[in-house]
XYZ file of C-alpha atoms in Angstrom:
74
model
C 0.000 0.000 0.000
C 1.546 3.475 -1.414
C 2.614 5.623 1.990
C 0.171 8.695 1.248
C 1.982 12.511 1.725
C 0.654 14.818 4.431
C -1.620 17.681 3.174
C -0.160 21.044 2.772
C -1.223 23.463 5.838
C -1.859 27.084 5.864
C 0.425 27.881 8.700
C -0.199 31.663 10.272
C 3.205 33.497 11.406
C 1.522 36.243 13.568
C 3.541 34.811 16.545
C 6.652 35.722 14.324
C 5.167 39.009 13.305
C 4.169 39.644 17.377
C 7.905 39.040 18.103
C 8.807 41.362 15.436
C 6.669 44.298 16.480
C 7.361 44.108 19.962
C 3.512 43.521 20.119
C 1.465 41.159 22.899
C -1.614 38.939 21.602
C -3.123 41.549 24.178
C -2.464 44.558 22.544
C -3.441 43.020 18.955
C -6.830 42.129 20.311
C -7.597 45.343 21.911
C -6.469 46.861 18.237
C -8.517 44.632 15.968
C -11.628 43.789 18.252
C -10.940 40.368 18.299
C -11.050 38.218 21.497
C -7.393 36.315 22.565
C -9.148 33.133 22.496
C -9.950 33.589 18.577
C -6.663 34.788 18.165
C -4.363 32.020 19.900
C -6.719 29.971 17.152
C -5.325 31.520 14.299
C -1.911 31.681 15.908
C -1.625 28.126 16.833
C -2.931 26.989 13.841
C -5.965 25.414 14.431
C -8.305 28.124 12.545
C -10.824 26.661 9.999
C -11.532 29.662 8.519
C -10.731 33.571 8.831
C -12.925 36.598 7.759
C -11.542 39.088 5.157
C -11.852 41.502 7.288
C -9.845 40.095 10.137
C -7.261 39.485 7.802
C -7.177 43.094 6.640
C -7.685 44.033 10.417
C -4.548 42.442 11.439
C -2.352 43.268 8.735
C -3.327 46.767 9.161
C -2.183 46.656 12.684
C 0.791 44.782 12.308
C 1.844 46.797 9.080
C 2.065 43.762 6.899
C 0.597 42.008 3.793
C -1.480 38.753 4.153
C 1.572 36.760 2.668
C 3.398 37.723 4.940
C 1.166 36.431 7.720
C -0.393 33.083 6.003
C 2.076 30.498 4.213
C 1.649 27.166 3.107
C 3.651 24.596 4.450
C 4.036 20.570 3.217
């Protein structure tokens, strides 16, 4: 039986961007409206699903394009 390859992932680098800013999950919440739960979601990877608007939101914040926060990994 053929050993099947893992799915590529959409993997979400706002820890890195965070890091980069000098910015808490805190502080980005408080900026974009969104609760820490939702984002610790999208940080950790475990998001399903994220709203055009939160996208632009958070790039807005964070000074960034959305390729620069979403990447797919293999």
């Amino acid at each position: 039986m053929p050993q099947q390859t893992p799915a590529p992932i959409v993997h979400c680098r706002l820890d890195e961007l965070l890091t980069a800013r000098g910015m808490t999950l805190t502080e980005l919440s408080r900026r974009v409206d969104m609760s820490i739960v939702n984002l610790s979601v999208l940080k950790n990877d475990r998001a399903k699903a994220i709203r055009f608007s939160t996208l632009v939101a958070i790039c807005e914040v964070l000074e960034c394009n959305v390729g620069d926060l979403l990447t797919v990994r293999e």
